[in-house]
Short mmCIF file of C-alpha atoms and ligand atoms in Angstrom, two decimals:
data_model
loop_
_atom_site.label_atom_id
_atom_site.label_comp_id
_atom_site.label_asym_id
_atom_site.label_seq_id
_atom_site.Cartn_x
_atom_site.Cartn_y
_atom_site.Cartn_z
CA ILE A 1 -20.61 21.93 9.59
CA ASP A 2 -20.95 18.54 8.87
CA GLU A 3 -22.77 18.62 5.14
CA VAL A 4 -24.77 15.29 5.96
CA CYS A 5 -25.89 16.20 9.33
CA PHE A 6 -26.65 19.58 8.05
CA LEU A 7 -28.75 18.26 5.32
CA SER A 8 -30.73 15.63 7.33
CA PHE A 9 -31.31 18.32 9.93
CA TYR A 10 -33.25 20.40 7.18
CA SER A 11 -35.15 17.43 5.77
CA PHE A 12 -36.63 17.06 9.33
CA THR A 13 -37.45 20.86 9.73
CA GLN A 14 -38.26 21.98 6.47
CA LYS A 15 -38.98 20.39 3.04
CA TYR A 16 -35.56 21.61 1.00
CA PRO A 17 -32.21 23.08 2.65
CA PRO A 18 -32.11 26.79 2.23
CA VAL A 19 -31.46 28.35 -0.74
CA LYS A 20 -29.94 31.99 -1.44
CA PHE A 21 -32.10 34.42 -3.72
CA LEU A 22 -30.39 35.22 -6.62
CA SER A 23 -31.52 38.16 -8.81
CA GLU A 24 -32.35 36.82 -12.46
CA LYS A 25 -28.93 38.45 -13.65
CA ASP A 26 -27.14 36.57 -11.39
CA ARG A 27 -28.81 33.31 -11.51
CA LYS A 28 -27.23 30.82 -13.71
CA ARG A 29 -28.66 27.72 -15.49
CA ILE A 30 -25.97 24.84 -14.59
CA LEU A 31 -25.63 21.23 -16.03
CA ILE A 32 -23.81 18.81 -14.03
CA THR A 33 -23.13 15.64 -15.59
CA GLY A 34 -22.31 13.00 -13.15
CA GLY A 35 -24.21 15.04 -10.48
CA ALA A 36 -25.54 11.93 -9.11
CA GLY A 37 -22.38 10.82 -7.85
CA PHE A 38 -19.97 11.32 -5.18
CA VAL A 39 -18.41 14.76 -5.86
CA GLY A 40 -21.36 15.75 -8.34
CA SER A 41 -24.02 15.53 -5.34
CA HIS A 42 -21.74 17.82 -3.27
CA LEU A 43 -21.26 20.39 -6.13
CA THR A 44 -25.22 20.04 -6.70
CA ASP A 45 -25.70 21.12 -2.75
CA LYS A 46 -23.30 24.21 -3.21
CA LEU A 47 -24.65 25.57 -6.58
CA MET A 48 -28.38 24.92 -4.98
CA MET A 49 -27.56 26.50 -1.95
CA ASP A 50 -25.84 29.54 -3.89
CA GLY A 51 -29.13 30.03 -5.46
CA HIS A 52 -28.86 28.50 -9.16
CA GLU A 53 -30.80 26.45 -11.33
CA VAL A 54 -28.99 22.83 -11.45
CA THR A 55 -30.08 20.06 -13.99
CA VAL A 56 -28.34 17.04 -12.95
CA VAL A 57 -27.72 14.39 -16.12
CA ASP A 58 -26.69 10.91 -14.70
CA ASN A 59 -26.86 7.41 -16.00
CA PHE A 60 -26.75 5.74 -12.42
CA PHE A 61 -23.65 3.75 -13.10
CA THR A 62 -21.94 4.71 -9.97
CA GLY A 63 -23.95 7.65 -8.68
CA ARG A 64 -27.20 7.27 -6.97
CA LYS A 65 -30.68 9.04 -6.85
CA ARG A 66 -30.31 9.19 -2.90
CA ASN A 67 -27.38 11.53 -3.39
CA VAL A 68 -29.52 14.38 -4.39
CA GLU A 69 -33.01 13.13 -3.43
CA HIS A 70 -33.25 15.96 -0.80
CA TRP A 71 -33.69 18.21 -4.03
CA ILE A 72 -36.27 16.33 -5.93
CA GLY A 73 -39.15 18.65 -6.69
CA HIS A 74 -37.28 22.04 -5.78
CA GLU A 75 -38.33 24.45 -8.47
CA ASN A 76 -34.63 25.05 -8.97
CA PHE A 77 -33.54 21.62 -9.74
CA GLU A 78 -34.18 18.84 -12.37
CA LEU A 79 -32.72 15.25 -12.41
CA ILE A 80 -32.38 13.60 -15.94
CA ASN A 81 -31.44 9.98 -16.34
CA HIS A 82 -29.28 10.06 -19.44
CA ASP A 83 -26.22 8.80 -20.59
CA VAL A 84 -23.86 11.18 -22.05
CA VAL A 85 -22.46 8.95 -24.60
CA GLU A 86 -25.97 10.03 -26.28
CA PRO A 87 -26.37 13.51 -27.32
CA LEU A 88 -28.24 15.85 -24.98
CA TYR A 89 -30.24 19.31 -26.05
CA ILE A 90 -31.06 21.48 -23.57
CA GLU A 91 -29.92 25.28 -22.66
CA VAL A 92 -27.59 25.97 -20.16
CA ASP A 93 -25.02 28.72 -19.08
CA GLN A 94 -22.45 26.79 -17.63
CA ILE A 95 -21.38 22.84 -17.71
CA TYR A 96 -19.52 21.04 -14.91
CA HIS A 97 -18.71 17.71 -16.90
CA LEU A 98 -18.04 15.00 -14.14
CA ALA A 99 -19.74 11.97 -15.68
CA SER A 100 -17.04 9.12 -15.63
CA PRO A 101 -16.51 6.27 -13.15
CA ALA A 102 -13.50 7.39 -10.94
CA SER A 103 -12.38 4.41 -9.01
CA PRO A 104 -10.20 1.61 -10.77
CA PRO A 105 -12.64 -1.22 -10.20
CA ASN A 106 -15.78 0.83 -11.75
CA TYR A 107 -13.70 1.95 -14.58
CA MET A 108 -12.12 -0.98 -15.42
CA TYR A 109 -15.41 -2.87 -14.97
CA ASN A 110 -16.09 -1.97 -18.58
CA PRO A 111 -13.22 -0.28 -20.17
CA ILE A 112 -14.88 0.22 -23.50
CA LYS A 113 -17.90 2.23 -21.66
CA THR A 114 -15.21 4.15 -19.63
CA LEU A 115 -13.68 5.04 -22.86
CA LYS A 116 -16.88 6.17 -24.78
CA THR A 117 -18.20 7.98 -21.70
CA ASN A 118 -14.60 9.93 -21.55
CA THR A 119 -14.43 10.77 -25.38
CA ILE A 120 -18.03 10.65 -27.05
CA GLY A 121 -19.49 11.64 -23.65
CA THR A 122 -17.12 14.68 -23.50
CA LEU A 123 -17.33 15.69 -27.07
CA ASN A 124 -21.19 15.43 -26.79
CA MET A 125 -21.22 18.11 -23.93
CA LEU A 126 -18.57 20.22 -25.84
CA GLY A 127 -20.82 20.15 -28.65
CA LEU A 128 -23.52 21.52 -26.28
CA ALA A 129 -21.22 24.12 -24.96
CA LYS A 130 -20.59 25.22 -28.77
CA ARG A 131 -24.22 25.22 -29.81
CA VAL A 132 -25.49 27.41 -26.47
CA GLY A 133 -22.40 29.23 -25.78
CA ALA A 134 -21.91 27.81 -22.20
CA ARG A 135 -18.50 27.49 -20.45
CA LEU A 136 -17.62 23.79 -19.56
CA LEU A 137 -15.35 22.80 -16.79
CA LEU A 138 -13.87 19.04 -17.27
CA ALA A 139 -13.49 17.02 -13.99
CA SER A 140 -9.96 15.84 -15.22
CA THR A 141 -7.62 13.90 -12.80
CA SER A 142 -4.09 13.36 -11.45
CA GLU A 143 -3.99 10.13 -13.64
CA VAL A 144 -3.32 12.16 -16.54
CA TYR A 145 0.20 12.34 -15.15
CA GLY A 146 0.13 8.55 -14.66
CA ASP A 147 3.24 7.00 -12.75
CA PRO A 148 5.14 10.31 -12.71
CA GLU A 149 8.69 10.74 -12.85
CA MET A 150 8.83 14.23 -11.39
CA HIS A 151 7.57 15.23 -7.92
CA PRO A 152 5.65 16.93 -7.31
CA GLN A 153 3.18 16.97 -10.46
CA ASN A 154 2.72 20.63 -11.53
CA GLU A 155 0.53 21.42 -14.62
CA ASP A 156 3.45 21.57 -17.15
CA TYR A 157 4.34 18.05 -16.84
CA TRP A 158 3.40 15.86 -19.57
CA GLY A 159 2.94 12.67 -17.65
CA HIS A 160 4.04 8.95 -17.87
CA VAL A 161 1.27 6.80 -18.84
CA ASN A 162 1.08 3.34 -20.02
CA PRO A 163 -1.20 3.53 -22.95
CA ILE A 164 -2.07 -0.28 -23.32
CA GLY A 165 -2.32 -0.80 -19.36
CA PRO A 166 -5.12 -1.56 -17.21
CA ARG A 167 -5.67 1.64 -16.05
CA ALA A 168 -5.27 3.36 -19.83
CA CYS A 169 -9.15 3.39 -20.46
CA TYR A 170 -9.50 6.02 -17.73
CA ASP A 171 -5.89 7.61 -17.94
CA GLU A 172 -6.17 8.05 -21.51
CA GLY A 173 -9.78 8.61 -21.76
CA LYS A 174 -9.48 11.58 -19.58
CA ARG A 175 -6.28 12.96 -21.76
CA VAL A 176 -8.02 12.75 -24.81
CA ALA A 177 -10.87 14.49 -23.03
CA GLU A 178 -8.64 17.38 -22.02
CA THR A 179 -7.35 17.40 -25.69
CA MET A 180 -10.75 17.95 -26.94
CA CYS A 181 -11.50 20.78 -24.71
CA TYR A 182 -8.54 22.60 -25.94
CA ALA A 183 -9.39 21.77 -29.74
CA TYR A 184 -13.05 23.11 -29.11
CA MET A 185 -11.54 26.38 -27.58
CA LYS A 186 -9.28 26.81 -30.26
CA GLN A 187 -11.18 25.88 -33.14
CA GLU A 188 -14.45 26.84 -32.16
CA GLY A 189 -14.18 29.34 -29.46
CA VAL A 190 -15.83 27.28 -26.24
CA GLU A 191 -14.81 28.63 -22.99
CA VAL A 192 -13.26 25.64 -21.30
CA ARG A 193 -11.95 25.15 -17.74
CA VAL A 194 -9.84 21.81 -16.50
CA ALA A 195 -9.36 20.90 -13.04
CA ARG A 196 -6.93 17.88 -12.67
CA ILE A 197 -8.32 16.32 -9.48
CA PHE A 198 -6.15 14.33 -6.97
CA ASN A 199 -7.82 11.76 -4.98
CA THR A 200 -10.76 12.74 -2.71
CA PHE A 201 -12.58 11.10 -0.13
CA GLY A 202 -15.83 11.72 1.90
CA SER A 203 -19.54 11.15 2.74
CA ARG A 204 -21.59 9.81 -0.28
CA MET A 205 -18.39 7.84 -1.83
CA HIS A 206 -19.64 4.70 -3.05
CA MET A 207 -19.52 1.68 -0.85
CA ASN A 208 -17.74 -0.46 -3.25
CA ASP A 209 -15.37 2.59 -4.57
CA GLY A 210 -12.43 0.11 -3.83
CA ARG A 211 -10.11 3.11 -3.20
CA VAL A 212 -7.77 2.74 -0.38
CA VAL A 213 -10.05 5.32 1.99
CA SER A 214 -13.10 3.63 1.90
CA ASN A 215 -11.43 0.31 1.78
CA PHE A 216 -9.62 0.92 5.16
CA ILE A 217 -12.70 2.44 6.63
CA LEU A 218 -14.97 -0.44 5.81
CA GLN A 219 -12.16 -3.10 6.78
CA ALA A 220 -11.96 -1.27 10.28
CA LEU A 221 -15.45 -1.19 10.96
CA GLN A 222 -15.87 -4.88 10.01
CA GLY A 223 -13.10 -5.88 11.86
CA GLU A 224 -11.13 -7.08 8.77
CA PRO A 225 -7.59 -6.67 7.79
CA LEU A 226 -6.47 -3.61 6.48
CA THR A 227 -4.71 -4.34 3.13
CA VAL A 228 -1.96 -2.11 2.57
CA ARG A 229 -0.22 -1.82 -0.66
CA PRO A 230 3.34 -0.57 -0.80
CA THR A 231 3.17 2.60 -2.47
CA SER A 232 5.24 4.93 -0.53
CA CYS A 233 2.90 8.26 -0.47
CA PHE A 234 -0.82 9.26 -1.06
CA PHE A 235 -2.66 12.29 -0.93
CA PHE A 236 -6.46 13.07 -0.16
CA PHE A 237 -8.84 16.08 0.39
CA LEU A 238 -12.47 16.42 1.00
CA PRO A 239 -15.12 17.07 -1.18
CA SER A 240 -16.21 20.34 0.52
CA ASP A 241 -12.74 21.65 -0.57
CA LEU A 242 -12.69 20.28 -3.84
CA VAL A 243 -16.15 21.52 -4.85
CA ASN A 244 -14.95 25.28 -3.80
CA GLY A 245 -11.96 24.87 -5.95
CA LEU A 246 -13.88 23.73 -8.78
CA VAL A 247 -16.49 26.21 -8.51
CA SER A 248 -13.80 29.23 -8.34
CA LEU A 249 -12.19 27.68 -11.17
CA MET A 250 -15.19 27.50 -13.35
CA ASN A 251 -15.81 31.15 -12.47
CA SER A 252 -12.15 32.15 -12.99
CA ASN A 253 -10.62 33.32 -16.36
CA ILE A 254 -7.95 30.48 -16.25
CA SER A 255 -8.38 28.16 -19.18
CA SER A 256 -5.29 26.09 -18.80
CA PRO A 257 -5.53 23.22 -16.33
CA VAL A 258 -5.08 23.58 -12.63
CA ASN A 259 -4.28 20.80 -10.08
CA LEU A 260 -6.71 20.54 -7.05
CA GLY A 261 -5.66 18.45 -4.48
CA ASN A 262 -3.93 18.10 -1.19
CA PRO A 263 -0.11 18.44 -0.99
CA GLU A 264 0.24 16.95 2.36
CA GLU A 265 2.15 13.99 2.54
CA HIS A 266 1.11 10.53 4.40
CA THR A 267 2.30 7.20 3.65
CA ILE A 268 -0.48 4.27 3.08
CA LEU A 269 0.57 2.61 6.33
CA GLU A 270 0.17 5.76 8.13
CA PHE A 271 -3.36 5.91 6.80
CA ALA A 272 -3.98 2.49 7.91
CA GLN A 273 -2.77 3.33 11.04
CA LEU A 274 -4.82 6.55 11.75
CA ILE A 275 -8.05 4.86 10.60
CA LYS A 276 -7.56 1.94 12.82
CA SER A 277 -7.18 4.52 15.76
CA LEU A 278 -10.17 6.54 14.80
CA VAL A 279 -12.51 3.78 14.13
CA VAL A 280 -10.91 2.20 17.45
CA SER A 281 -10.87 -1.08 15.35
CA ARG A 282 -9.07 -4.22 16.77
CA SER A 283 -8.36 -5.12 12.55
CA HIS A 284 -4.75 -5.93 11.91
CA ILE A 285 -2.84 -4.55 8.99
CA GLN A 286 -2.00 -6.97 6.04
CA PHE A 287 0.60 -6.11 3.48
CA LEU A 288 -0.33 -6.91 -0.30
CA PRO A 289 1.93 -6.84 -3.29
CA GLU A 290 1.99 -4.02 -5.46
CA ALA A 291 -0.75 -3.66 -8.24
CA GLN A 292 0.20 -3.22 -11.83
CA ASP A 293 0.96 0.33 -13.09
CA ASP A 294 -0.21 1.76 -9.58
CA PRO A 295 1.48 5.23 -9.25
CA GLN A 296 4.32 4.76 -6.88
CA ARG A 297 4.19 8.76 -5.77
CA ARG A 298 1.88 10.96 -6.46
CA ARG A 299 1.63 14.93 -5.13
CA PRO A 300 0.21 17.95 -6.49
CA ASP A 301 1.97 21.25 -6.98
CA ILE A 302 -1.01 23.32 -5.93
CA ARG A 303 0.91 26.75 -6.35
CA LYS A 304 -1.08 27.49 -9.47
CA ALA A 305 -4.27 27.18 -7.67
CA LYS A 306 -3.28 29.36 -4.59
CA MET A 307 -1.53 32.02 -6.61
CA LEU A 308 -4.65 32.41 -9.19
CA LEU A 309 -7.56 31.15 -7.30
CA GLY A 310 -6.32 32.05 -4.05
CA TRP A 311 -7.30 27.99 -3.17
CA GLU A 312 -6.23 25.45 -0.86
CA PRO A 313 -7.84 22.55 1.17
CA VAL A 314 -8.63 23.84 4.43
CA VAL A 315 -10.25 21.11 6.14
CA PRO A 316 -8.19 19.00 8.49
CA LEU A 317 -7.36 15.31 7.71
CA GLU A 318 -8.52 14.10 11.02
CA GLU A 319 -11.76 15.74 10.78
CA GLY A 320 -12.48 14.51 7.32
CA LEU A 321 -11.66 11.00 8.00
CA ASN A 322 -13.97 11.10 11.21
CA LYS A 323 -17.01 12.45 9.25
CA THR A 324 -16.39 9.63 6.53
CA ILE A 325 -16.28 7.31 9.05
CA GLN A 326 -19.50 8.53 10.46
CA TYR A 327 -21.27 8.20 6.78
CA PHE A 328 -19.73 4.63 6.29
CA SER A 329 -21.18 3.44 9.56
CA ARG A 330 -24.61 5.06 8.56
CA GLU A 331 -24.47 3.26 5.54
CA LEU A 332 -23.45 0.02 7.00
CA GLU A 333 -26.24 0.19 9.38
CA HIS A 334 -28.48 1.20 6.53
CA GLN A 335 -27.66 -1.97 4.68
CA ALA A 336 -28.18 -4.13 7.73
CA ASN A 337 -31.58 -2.72 8.18
CA ASN A 338 -32.68 -3.00 4.51
CA GLN A 339 -31.53 -6.68 3.98
CA TYR A 340 -34.34 -8.57 5.15
CA ILE A 341 -37.02 -6.21 3.44
P1 LIG B 1 -18.64 8.88 -9.08
O1 LIG B 1 -18.36 7.40 -9.64
O2 LIG B 1 -19.11 8.84 -7.48
O3 LIG B 1 -19.38 9.87 -10.03
C1 LIG B 1 -19.26 9.87 -11.38
C2 LIG B 1 -20.93 9.75 -11.87
O4 LIG B 1 -20.72 9.88 -13.22
C3 LIG B 1 -21.67 8.70 -11.24
O5 LIG B 1 -22.87 9.48 -10.66
C4 LIG B 1 -22.05 8.20 -12.42
O6 LIG B 1 -23.45 7.22 -12.59
C5 LIG B 1 -21.87 8.93 -13.54
N1 LIG B 1 -21.79 8.30 -14.71
C6 LIG B 1 -20.74 7.69 -15.26
N2 LIG B 1 -20.81 7.58 -16.70
C7 LIG B 1 -21.82 8.09 -17.22
C8 LIG B 1 -22.55 8.34 -18.22
N3 LIG B 1 -21.91 7.61 -19.48
N4 LIG B 1 -23.15 9.31 -18.42
C9 LIG B 1 -23.91 9.82 -17.46
N5 LIG B 1 -23.77 9.72 -16.17
C10 LIG B 1 -22.48 9.08 -16.08
O7 LIG B 1 -16.91 9.62 -8.83
P2 LIG B 1 -16.57 10.72 -8.68
O8 LIG B 1 -15.55 10.59 -7.61
O9 LIG B 1 -17.79 11.82 -7.86
O10 LIG B 1 -15.84 11.74 -9.64
C11 LIG B 1 -16.60 12.59 -10.50
C12 LIG B 1 -15.65 13.05 -11.23
O11 LIG B 1 -14.53 13.37 -10.80
C13 LIG B 1 -15.12 12.15 -12.49
O12 LIG B 1 -15.09 12.60 -13.57
C14 LIG B 1 -14.01 11.52 -11.83
O13 LIG B 1 -13.02 10.99 -13.15
C15 LIG B 1 -13.15 12.90 -11.36
N6 LIG B 1 -12.24 12.64 -10.26
C16 LIG B 1 -12.66 12.08 -9.11
C17 LIG B 1 -11.72 11.84 -8.32
C18 LIG B 1 -11.82 11.60 -6.95
O14 LIG B 1 -10.91 11.37 -6.25
N7 LIG B 1 -13.21 11.25 -6.63
C19 LIG B 1 -10.33 12.09 -8.56
C20 LIG B 1 -10.06 12.66 -9.91
C21 LIG B 1 -10.91 12.86 -10.80
N1 LIG B 2 -24.13 17.87 -29.55
C1 LIG B 2 -24.99 17.42 -28.34
N2 LIG B 2 -25.87 18.49 -27.87
C2 LIG B 2 -25.89 20.14 -28.41
C3 LIG B 2 -25.00 19.83 -29.70
C4 LIG B 2 -24.34 19.03 -29.98
O1 LIG B 2 -25.16 16.54 -27.77
O2 LIG B 2 -26.57 20.52 -28.08
C5 LIG B 2 -23.42 16.54 -29.82
C6 LIG B 2 -23.46 16.18 -31.28
O3 LIG B 2 -24.42 15.09 -31.45
C7 LIG B 2 -22.20 15.64 -31.68
C8 LIG B 2 -21.19 16.63 -30.69
O4 LIG B 2 -21.99 16.90 -29.61
O5 LIG B 2 -22.07 14.35 -31.92
C9 LIG B 2 -20.48 17.24 -31.45
O6 LIG B 2 -20.86 18.38 -31.54
P1 LIG B 2 -20.26 19.45 -32.79
O7 LIG B 2 -21.32 20.46 -33.27
O8 LIG B 2 -19.22 20.07 -32.17
O9 LIG B 2 -20.05 18.47 -33.87
P2 LIG B 2 -20.99 18.05 -35.15
O10 LIG B 2 -22.13 17.58 -34.83
O11 LIG B 2 -20.78 19.34 -36.23
O12 LIG B 2 -19.97 17.22 -35.69
#
């Protein structure tokens, strides 16, 4: 079911989407940092519907209240406007630590803040996990592999990152965040899980996300040229697949990093052509020069996730793209309707 339609259907018929009943023994108190963002809000939906108590902590840098508004007022839900760079004192059983801008324009907007969020923010959340004995899952990234020299990338690859390039605040920030997780695990016995997430797209992505899927869809919908950079291959998958992977990793006994991504291969040009045809757009395709430090190829080796979690992405690409196109059309409409208010 399209999660957006599903949720809007319920907002008309009942006050909240349906929530499973869990006994006190099975119900967990779960903190999601960055829970008002794209991935975090889908994770919030899953954990709320599964019957858990969810606290979302977000500073609304790239996230929005709208992404989780359908839960506001629910007895199992709490939304806290807080920056993870500041300490946080609450009581929880699990922490999904997602707080961090994720797209290059967002994380490059204020590189020092990106570094603080990924380092001090992660340290604070590990400190919290240590104090309350919670398990922490870090939303890490395929960017820790940098511009990789081996294909596909498995979890043993150490990466090829420019430490002083324009992407370093994010790439190195996440690498340090991983290092911190394992230092807290070894030194303090904190239970950690590390998901290395590959590019994901879908509803509730920021309109100005600036990554290729949202760019192409918006360009196609607005009749503007689709701007293709000459990277050879790229891979994407959908938030529903990702969220299932995150939850099963959190509840597994795998403390080492696990890749979550789609190993299906597409060139950027193929993507542009597919989106153009799905939108039935008259936009033409414009080729741009390569961006500095742009990874040329990236492809996850997901054998570990398959073998140990029984996980792999299942939503077909066209289905995901169609839903995302619908989402962006509605967002454009929403913007146009609110422009003159
Ligand atoms: P997003 O920008 O939509 O969500 C990030 C959320 O974190 C936002 O709600 C933002 O307001 C919040 N945030 C940022 N800094 C904060 C701070 N200092 N304190 C509190 N909240 C803060 O991005 P997303 O795509 O949902 O990404 C979520 C996580 O997954 C990020 O950690 C990102 O690095 C990781 N990730 C995402 C992708 C992807 O393709 N979307 C790929 C790899 C990794
Ligand atoms: N911290 C937090 N919430 C807690 C416990 C700790 O935000 O419930 C922060 C704390 O302020 C510190 C960081 O986490 O900045 C690291 O905490 P830890 O206990 O590991 O280190 P210490 O405070 O002993 O240096």
